[in-house]
mmCIF file of C-alpha atoms in Angstrom:
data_model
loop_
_atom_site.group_PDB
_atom_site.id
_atom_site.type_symbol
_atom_site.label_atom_id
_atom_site.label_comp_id
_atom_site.label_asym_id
_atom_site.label_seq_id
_atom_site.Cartn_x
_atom_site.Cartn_y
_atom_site.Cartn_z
ATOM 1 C CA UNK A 90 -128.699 -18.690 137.413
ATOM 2 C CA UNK A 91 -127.016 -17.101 140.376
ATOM 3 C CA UNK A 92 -129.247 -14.656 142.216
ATOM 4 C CA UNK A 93 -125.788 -12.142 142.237
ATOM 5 C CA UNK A 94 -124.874 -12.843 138.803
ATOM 6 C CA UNK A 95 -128.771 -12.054 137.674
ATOM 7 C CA UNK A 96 -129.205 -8.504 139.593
ATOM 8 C CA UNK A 97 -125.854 -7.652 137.747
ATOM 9 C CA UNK A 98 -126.749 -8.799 134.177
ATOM 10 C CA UNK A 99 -129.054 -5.956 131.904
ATOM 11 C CA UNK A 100 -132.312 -6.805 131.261
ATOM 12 C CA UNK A 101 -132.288 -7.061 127.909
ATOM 13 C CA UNK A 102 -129.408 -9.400 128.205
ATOM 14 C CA UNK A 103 -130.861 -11.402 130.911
ATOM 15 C CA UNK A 104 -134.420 -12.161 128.542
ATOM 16 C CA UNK A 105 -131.639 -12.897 125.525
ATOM 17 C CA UNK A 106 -129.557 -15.786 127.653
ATOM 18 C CA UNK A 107 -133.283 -16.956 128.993
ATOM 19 C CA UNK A 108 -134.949 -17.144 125.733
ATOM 20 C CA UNK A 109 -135.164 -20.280 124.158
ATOM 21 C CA UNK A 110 -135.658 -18.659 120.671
ATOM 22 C CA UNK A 111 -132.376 -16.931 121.385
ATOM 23 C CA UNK A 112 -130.778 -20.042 121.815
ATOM 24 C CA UNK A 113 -132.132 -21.933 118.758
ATOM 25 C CA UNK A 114 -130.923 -18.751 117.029
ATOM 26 C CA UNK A 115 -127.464 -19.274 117.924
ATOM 27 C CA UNK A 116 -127.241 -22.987 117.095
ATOM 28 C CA UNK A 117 -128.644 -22.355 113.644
ATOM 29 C CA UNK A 118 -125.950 -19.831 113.907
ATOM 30 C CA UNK A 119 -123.065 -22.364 114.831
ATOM 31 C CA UNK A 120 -124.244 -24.819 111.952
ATOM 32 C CA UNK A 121 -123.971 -22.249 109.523
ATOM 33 C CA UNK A 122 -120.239 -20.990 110.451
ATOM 34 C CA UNK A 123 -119.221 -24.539 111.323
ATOM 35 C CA UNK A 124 -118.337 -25.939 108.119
ATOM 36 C CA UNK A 125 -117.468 -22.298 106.785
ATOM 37 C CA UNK A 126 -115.134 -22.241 109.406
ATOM 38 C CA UNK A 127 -113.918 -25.706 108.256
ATOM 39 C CA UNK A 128 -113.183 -25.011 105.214
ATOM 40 C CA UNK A 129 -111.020 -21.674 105.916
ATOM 41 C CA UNK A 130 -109.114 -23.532 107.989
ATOM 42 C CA UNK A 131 -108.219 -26.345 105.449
ATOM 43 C CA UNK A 132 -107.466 -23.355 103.226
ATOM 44 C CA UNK A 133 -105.049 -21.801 105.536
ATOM 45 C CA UNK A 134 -102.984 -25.153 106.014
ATOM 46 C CA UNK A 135 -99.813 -25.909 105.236
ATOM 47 C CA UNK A 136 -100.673 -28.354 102.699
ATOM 48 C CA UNK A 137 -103.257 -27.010 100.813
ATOM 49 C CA UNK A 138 -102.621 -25.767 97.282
ATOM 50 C CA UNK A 139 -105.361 -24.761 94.433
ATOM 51 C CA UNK A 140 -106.290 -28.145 93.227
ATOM 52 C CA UNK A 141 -108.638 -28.624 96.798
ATOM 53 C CA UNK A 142 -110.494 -25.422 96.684
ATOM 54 C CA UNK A 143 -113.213 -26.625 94.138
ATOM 55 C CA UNK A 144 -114.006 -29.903 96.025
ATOM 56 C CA UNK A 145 -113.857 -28.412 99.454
ATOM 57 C CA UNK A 146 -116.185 -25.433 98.092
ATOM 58 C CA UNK A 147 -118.954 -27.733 96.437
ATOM 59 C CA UNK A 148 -118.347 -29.661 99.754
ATOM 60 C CA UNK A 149 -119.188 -26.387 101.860
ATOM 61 C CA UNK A 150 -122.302 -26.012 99.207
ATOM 62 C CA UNK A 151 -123.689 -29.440 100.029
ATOM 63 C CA UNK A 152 -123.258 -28.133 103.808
ATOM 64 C CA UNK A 153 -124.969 -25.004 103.955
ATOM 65 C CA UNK A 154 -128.220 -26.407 101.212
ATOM 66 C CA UNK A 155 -128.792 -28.841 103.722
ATOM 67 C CA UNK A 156 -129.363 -25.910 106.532
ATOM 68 C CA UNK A 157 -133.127 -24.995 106.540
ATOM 69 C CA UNK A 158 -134.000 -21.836 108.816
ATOM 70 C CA UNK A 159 -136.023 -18.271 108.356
ATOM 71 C CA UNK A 160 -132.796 -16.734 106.519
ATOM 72 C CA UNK A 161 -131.182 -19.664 105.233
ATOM 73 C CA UNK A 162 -131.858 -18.642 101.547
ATOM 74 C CA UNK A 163 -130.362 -15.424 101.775
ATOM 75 C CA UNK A 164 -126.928 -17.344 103.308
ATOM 76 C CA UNK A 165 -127.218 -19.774 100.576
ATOM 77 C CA UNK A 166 -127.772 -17.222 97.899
ATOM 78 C CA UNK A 167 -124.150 -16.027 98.928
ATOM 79 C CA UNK A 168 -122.529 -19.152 99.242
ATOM 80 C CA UNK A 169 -123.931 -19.599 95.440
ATOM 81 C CA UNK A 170 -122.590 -15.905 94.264
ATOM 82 C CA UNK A 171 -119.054 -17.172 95.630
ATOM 83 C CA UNK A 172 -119.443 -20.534 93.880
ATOM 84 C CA UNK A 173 -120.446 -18.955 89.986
ATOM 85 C CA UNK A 174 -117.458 -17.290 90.638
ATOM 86 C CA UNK A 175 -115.555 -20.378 90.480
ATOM 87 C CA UNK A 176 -118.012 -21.370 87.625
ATOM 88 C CA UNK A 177 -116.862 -18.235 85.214
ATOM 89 C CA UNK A 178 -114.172 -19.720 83.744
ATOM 90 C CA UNK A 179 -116.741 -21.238 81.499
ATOM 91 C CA UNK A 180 -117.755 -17.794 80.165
ATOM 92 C CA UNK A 181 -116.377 -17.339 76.243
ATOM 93 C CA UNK A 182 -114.321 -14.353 76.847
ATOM 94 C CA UNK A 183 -112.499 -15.506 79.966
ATOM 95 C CA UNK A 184 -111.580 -18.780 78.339
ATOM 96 C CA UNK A 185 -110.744 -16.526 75.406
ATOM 97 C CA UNK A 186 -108.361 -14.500 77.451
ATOM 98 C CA UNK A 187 -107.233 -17.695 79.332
ATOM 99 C CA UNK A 188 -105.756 -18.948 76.087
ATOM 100 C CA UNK A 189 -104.152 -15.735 75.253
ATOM 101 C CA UNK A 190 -102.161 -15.212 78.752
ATOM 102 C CA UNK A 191 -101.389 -18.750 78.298
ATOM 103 C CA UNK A 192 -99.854 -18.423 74.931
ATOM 104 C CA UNK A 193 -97.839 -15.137 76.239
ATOM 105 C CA UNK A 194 -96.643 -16.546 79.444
ATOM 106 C CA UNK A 195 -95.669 -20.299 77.480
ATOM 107 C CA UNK A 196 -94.131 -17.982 75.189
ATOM 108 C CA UNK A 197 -91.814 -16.336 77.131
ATOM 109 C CA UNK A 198 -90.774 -19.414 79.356
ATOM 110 C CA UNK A 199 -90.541 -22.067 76.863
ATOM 111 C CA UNK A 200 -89.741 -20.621 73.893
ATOM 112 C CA UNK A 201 -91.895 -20.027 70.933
ATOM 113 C CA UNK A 202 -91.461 -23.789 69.456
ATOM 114 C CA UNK A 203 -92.399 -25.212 73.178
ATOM 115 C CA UNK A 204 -95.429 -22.887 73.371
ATOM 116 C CA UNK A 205 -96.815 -23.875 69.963
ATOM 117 C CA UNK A 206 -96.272 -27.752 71.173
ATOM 118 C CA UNK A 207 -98.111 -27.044 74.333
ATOM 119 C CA UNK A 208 -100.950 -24.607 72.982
ATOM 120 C CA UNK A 209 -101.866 -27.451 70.944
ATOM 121 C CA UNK A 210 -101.987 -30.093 73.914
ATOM 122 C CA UNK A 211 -104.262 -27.814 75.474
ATOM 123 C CA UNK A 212 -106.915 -27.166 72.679
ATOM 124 C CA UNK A 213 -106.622 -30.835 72.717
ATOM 125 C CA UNK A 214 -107.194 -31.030 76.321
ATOM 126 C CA UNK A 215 -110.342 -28.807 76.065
ATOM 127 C CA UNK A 216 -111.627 -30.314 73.553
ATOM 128 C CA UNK A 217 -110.942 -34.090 75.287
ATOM 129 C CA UNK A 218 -109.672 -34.968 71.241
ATOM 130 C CA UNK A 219 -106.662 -38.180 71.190
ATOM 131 C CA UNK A 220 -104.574 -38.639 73.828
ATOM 132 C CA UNK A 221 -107.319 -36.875 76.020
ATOM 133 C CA UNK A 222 -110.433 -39.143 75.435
ATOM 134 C CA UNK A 223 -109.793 -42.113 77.527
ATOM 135 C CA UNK A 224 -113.342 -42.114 79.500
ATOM 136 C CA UNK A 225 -111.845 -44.292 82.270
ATOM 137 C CA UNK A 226 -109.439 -41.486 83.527
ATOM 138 C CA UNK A 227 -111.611 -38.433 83.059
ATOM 139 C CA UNK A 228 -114.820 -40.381 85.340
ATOM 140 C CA UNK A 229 -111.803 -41.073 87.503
ATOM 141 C CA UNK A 230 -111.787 -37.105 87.952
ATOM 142 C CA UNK A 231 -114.782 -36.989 90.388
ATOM 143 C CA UNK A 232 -112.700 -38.507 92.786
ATOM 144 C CA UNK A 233 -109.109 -37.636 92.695
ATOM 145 C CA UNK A 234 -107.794 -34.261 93.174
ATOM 146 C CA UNK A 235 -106.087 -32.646 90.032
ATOM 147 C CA UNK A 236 -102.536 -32.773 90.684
ATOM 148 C CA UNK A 237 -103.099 -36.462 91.299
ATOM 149 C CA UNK A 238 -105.178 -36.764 88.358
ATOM 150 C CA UNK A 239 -102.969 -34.845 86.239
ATOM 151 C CA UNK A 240 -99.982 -37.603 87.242
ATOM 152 C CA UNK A 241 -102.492 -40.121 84.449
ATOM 153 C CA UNK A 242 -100.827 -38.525 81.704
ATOM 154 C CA UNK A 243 -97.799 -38.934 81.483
ATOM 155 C CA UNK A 244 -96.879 -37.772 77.639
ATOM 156 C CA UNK A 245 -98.859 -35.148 77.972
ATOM 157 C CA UNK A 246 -96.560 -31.951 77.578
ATOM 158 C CA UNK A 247 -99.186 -30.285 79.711
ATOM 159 C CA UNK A 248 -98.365 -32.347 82.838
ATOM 160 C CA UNK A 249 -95.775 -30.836 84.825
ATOM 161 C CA UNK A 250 -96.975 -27.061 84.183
ATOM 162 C CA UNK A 251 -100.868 -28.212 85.184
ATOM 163 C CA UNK A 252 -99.141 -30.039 88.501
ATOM 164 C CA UNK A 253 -97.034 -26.816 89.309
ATOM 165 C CA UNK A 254 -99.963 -24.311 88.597
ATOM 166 C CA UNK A 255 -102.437 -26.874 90.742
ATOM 167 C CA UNK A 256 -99.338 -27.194 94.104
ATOM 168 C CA UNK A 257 -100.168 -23.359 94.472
ATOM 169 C CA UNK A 258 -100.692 -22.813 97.807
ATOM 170 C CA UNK A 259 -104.790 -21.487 98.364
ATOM 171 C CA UNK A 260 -103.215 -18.648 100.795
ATOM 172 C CA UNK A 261 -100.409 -17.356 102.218
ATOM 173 C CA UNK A 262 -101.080 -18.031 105.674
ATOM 174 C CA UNK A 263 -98.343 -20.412 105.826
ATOM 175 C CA UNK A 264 -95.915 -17.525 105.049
ATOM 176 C CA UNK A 265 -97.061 -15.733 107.380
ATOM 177 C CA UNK A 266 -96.999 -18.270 110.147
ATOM 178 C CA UNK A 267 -93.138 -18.659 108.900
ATOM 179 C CA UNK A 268 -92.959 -14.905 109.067
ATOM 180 C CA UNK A 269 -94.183 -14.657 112.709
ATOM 181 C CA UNK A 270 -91.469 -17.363 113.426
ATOM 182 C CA UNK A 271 -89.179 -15.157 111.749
ATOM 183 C CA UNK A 272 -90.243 -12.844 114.346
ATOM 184 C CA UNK A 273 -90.228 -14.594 117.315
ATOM 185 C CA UNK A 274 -86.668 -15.619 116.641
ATOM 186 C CA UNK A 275 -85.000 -12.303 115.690
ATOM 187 C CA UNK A 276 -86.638 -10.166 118.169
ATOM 188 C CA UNK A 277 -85.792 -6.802 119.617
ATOM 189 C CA UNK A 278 -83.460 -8.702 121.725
ATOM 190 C CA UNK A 279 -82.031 -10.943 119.961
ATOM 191 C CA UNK A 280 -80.890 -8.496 116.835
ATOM 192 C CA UNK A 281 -77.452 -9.401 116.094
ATOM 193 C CA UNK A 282 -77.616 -12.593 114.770
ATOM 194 C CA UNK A 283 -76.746 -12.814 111.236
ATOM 195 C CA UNK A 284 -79.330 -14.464 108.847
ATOM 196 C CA UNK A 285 -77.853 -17.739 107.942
ATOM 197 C CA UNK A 286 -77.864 -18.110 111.894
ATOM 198 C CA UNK A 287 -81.436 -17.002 112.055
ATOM 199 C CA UNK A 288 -82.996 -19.387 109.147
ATOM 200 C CA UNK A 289 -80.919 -22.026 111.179
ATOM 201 C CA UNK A 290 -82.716 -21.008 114.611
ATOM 202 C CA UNK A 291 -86.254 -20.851 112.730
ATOM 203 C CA UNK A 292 -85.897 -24.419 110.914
ATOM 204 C CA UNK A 293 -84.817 -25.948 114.227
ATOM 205 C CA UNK A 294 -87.886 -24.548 115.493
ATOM 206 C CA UNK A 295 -90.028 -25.217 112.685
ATOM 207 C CA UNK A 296 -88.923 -28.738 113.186
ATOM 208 C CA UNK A 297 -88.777 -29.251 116.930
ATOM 209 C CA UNK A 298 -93.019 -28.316 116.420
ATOM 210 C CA UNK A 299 -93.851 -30.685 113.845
ATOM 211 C CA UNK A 300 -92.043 -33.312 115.970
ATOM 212 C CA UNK A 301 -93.718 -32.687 118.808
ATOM 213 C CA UNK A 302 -96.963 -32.794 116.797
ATOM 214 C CA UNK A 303 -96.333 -36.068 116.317
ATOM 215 C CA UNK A 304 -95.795 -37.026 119.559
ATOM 216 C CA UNK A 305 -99.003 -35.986 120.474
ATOM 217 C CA UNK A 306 -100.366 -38.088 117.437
ATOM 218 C CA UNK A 307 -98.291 -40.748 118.229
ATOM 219 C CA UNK A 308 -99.606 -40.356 122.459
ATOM 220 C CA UNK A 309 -103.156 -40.260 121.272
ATOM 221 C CA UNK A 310 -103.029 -43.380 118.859
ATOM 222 C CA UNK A 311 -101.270 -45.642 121.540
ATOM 223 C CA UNK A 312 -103.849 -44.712 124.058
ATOM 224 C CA UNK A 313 -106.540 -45.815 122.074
ATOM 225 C CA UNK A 314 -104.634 -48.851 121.154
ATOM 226 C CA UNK A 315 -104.639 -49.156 124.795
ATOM 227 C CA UNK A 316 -107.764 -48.532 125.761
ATOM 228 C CA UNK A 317 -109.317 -50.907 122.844
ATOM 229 C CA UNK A 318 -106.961 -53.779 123.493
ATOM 230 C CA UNK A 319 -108.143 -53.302 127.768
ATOM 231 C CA UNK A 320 -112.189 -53.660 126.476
ATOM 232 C CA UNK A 321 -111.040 -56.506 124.087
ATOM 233 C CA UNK A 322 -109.621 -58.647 127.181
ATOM 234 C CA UNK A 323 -112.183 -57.118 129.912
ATOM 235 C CA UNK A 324 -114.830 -58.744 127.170
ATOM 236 C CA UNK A 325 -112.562 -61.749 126.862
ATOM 237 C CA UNK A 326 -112.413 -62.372 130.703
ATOM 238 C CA UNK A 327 -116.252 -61.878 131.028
ATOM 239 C CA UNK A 328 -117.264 -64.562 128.351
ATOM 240 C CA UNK A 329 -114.626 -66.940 129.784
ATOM 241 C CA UNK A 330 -115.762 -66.224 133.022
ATOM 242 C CA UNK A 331 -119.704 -66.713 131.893
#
């Protein structure tokens, strides 16, 4: 450490940054918020709806059991709280409730004779009774996400509502990105423009960054190409050269 840099630092912070427990500490630390961190920001995306929060949670679980330190228990313990609350739909009187809000809000979008159709799909869902009890497509559910495992039944009345419900967005993060851009456009000086003008301006925008996103993909990828066809032929010239 620099002599200068040392007389300036505290003492307590100077045995902290010197400690190797410290240290160890803060790694344990890191591999903790690492995959929490992860998964927030897989939440927060633009593409990810309701049907990935299960996997990616039981995914963050596998993360965080695997973590063994003096207060690793207590994190896990949390993580765990979090994850029965996922669980509680399993609990008699929320599935009891479940079926009545489903019922009132069928009811008033599809019409009573609709909503009786698609109650009874549902109890027949639950239950995994004819059409639902082909054992190939629910094992298939372990690895597909629900909107794409939803798209295996394709009489089911069910289907489109389940696929709507499970495209949810997890957060609205997204509209608030598209809110900042909002913003950023129609600013304090630029406050006349009318708003077809400005939703013009912000999908231009909107645009003009996914497209350079892909550029950089697009940058990236060929470099590699590059750099793997350059060891392919540097190998080639040595063995024709041995």
């Amino acid at each position: 450490m620099d002599p200068d840099i040392r007389k300036k630092i505290n003492n307590t912070v100077r045995n902290f940054v010197l400690s190797e427990n410290f240290w160890d500490m803060l790694d344990t630390i890191i591999k903790f918020l690492e995959p929490m961190v992860i998964a927030l920001k897989l939440f927060e995306s633009d593409t990810s709806t309701l049907s990935t929060v299960y996997f990616h949670f039981k995914k963050l679980m596998h993360r965080v059991s695997e973590i063994s330190c003096n207060f690793s228990n207590n994190i896990q313990q949390l993580v765990q709280k979090r994850s029965m609350f996922l669980e509680e739909s399993k609990n008699t009187d929320i599935e009891a409730t479940g079926y009545r809000e489903f019922t009132e809000f069928t009811s008033k979008r599809f019409g009573q004779e609709e909503s009786v159709i698609m109650f009874t799909e549902l109890v027949k869902f639950r239950q995994k009774n004819s059409p639902y009890d082909n054992k190939t497509i629910w094992l298939s559910s372990t690895n597909l996400s629900p909107s794409v495992w939803w798209q295996s039944w394709p009489n089911s009345s069910l289907q489109q509502l389940a696929i709507k419900i499970l495209s949810i967005p997890t957060s609205s993060a997204a509209a608030e990105r598209n809110f900042s851009t909002f913003g950023f456009i129609h600013n304090k000086i630029r406050n006349r423009l009318q708003n077809e003008r400005v939703k013009k301006l912000v999908y231009i925008y909107g645009n003009l960054q996914l497209y350079e996103k892909g550029l950089k993909r697009k940058l990236i990828h060929d470099q590699r190409n590059d750099n793997n066809n350059n060891d392919i032929n540097n190998n080639n010239n040595t063995g024709y050269s041995g």
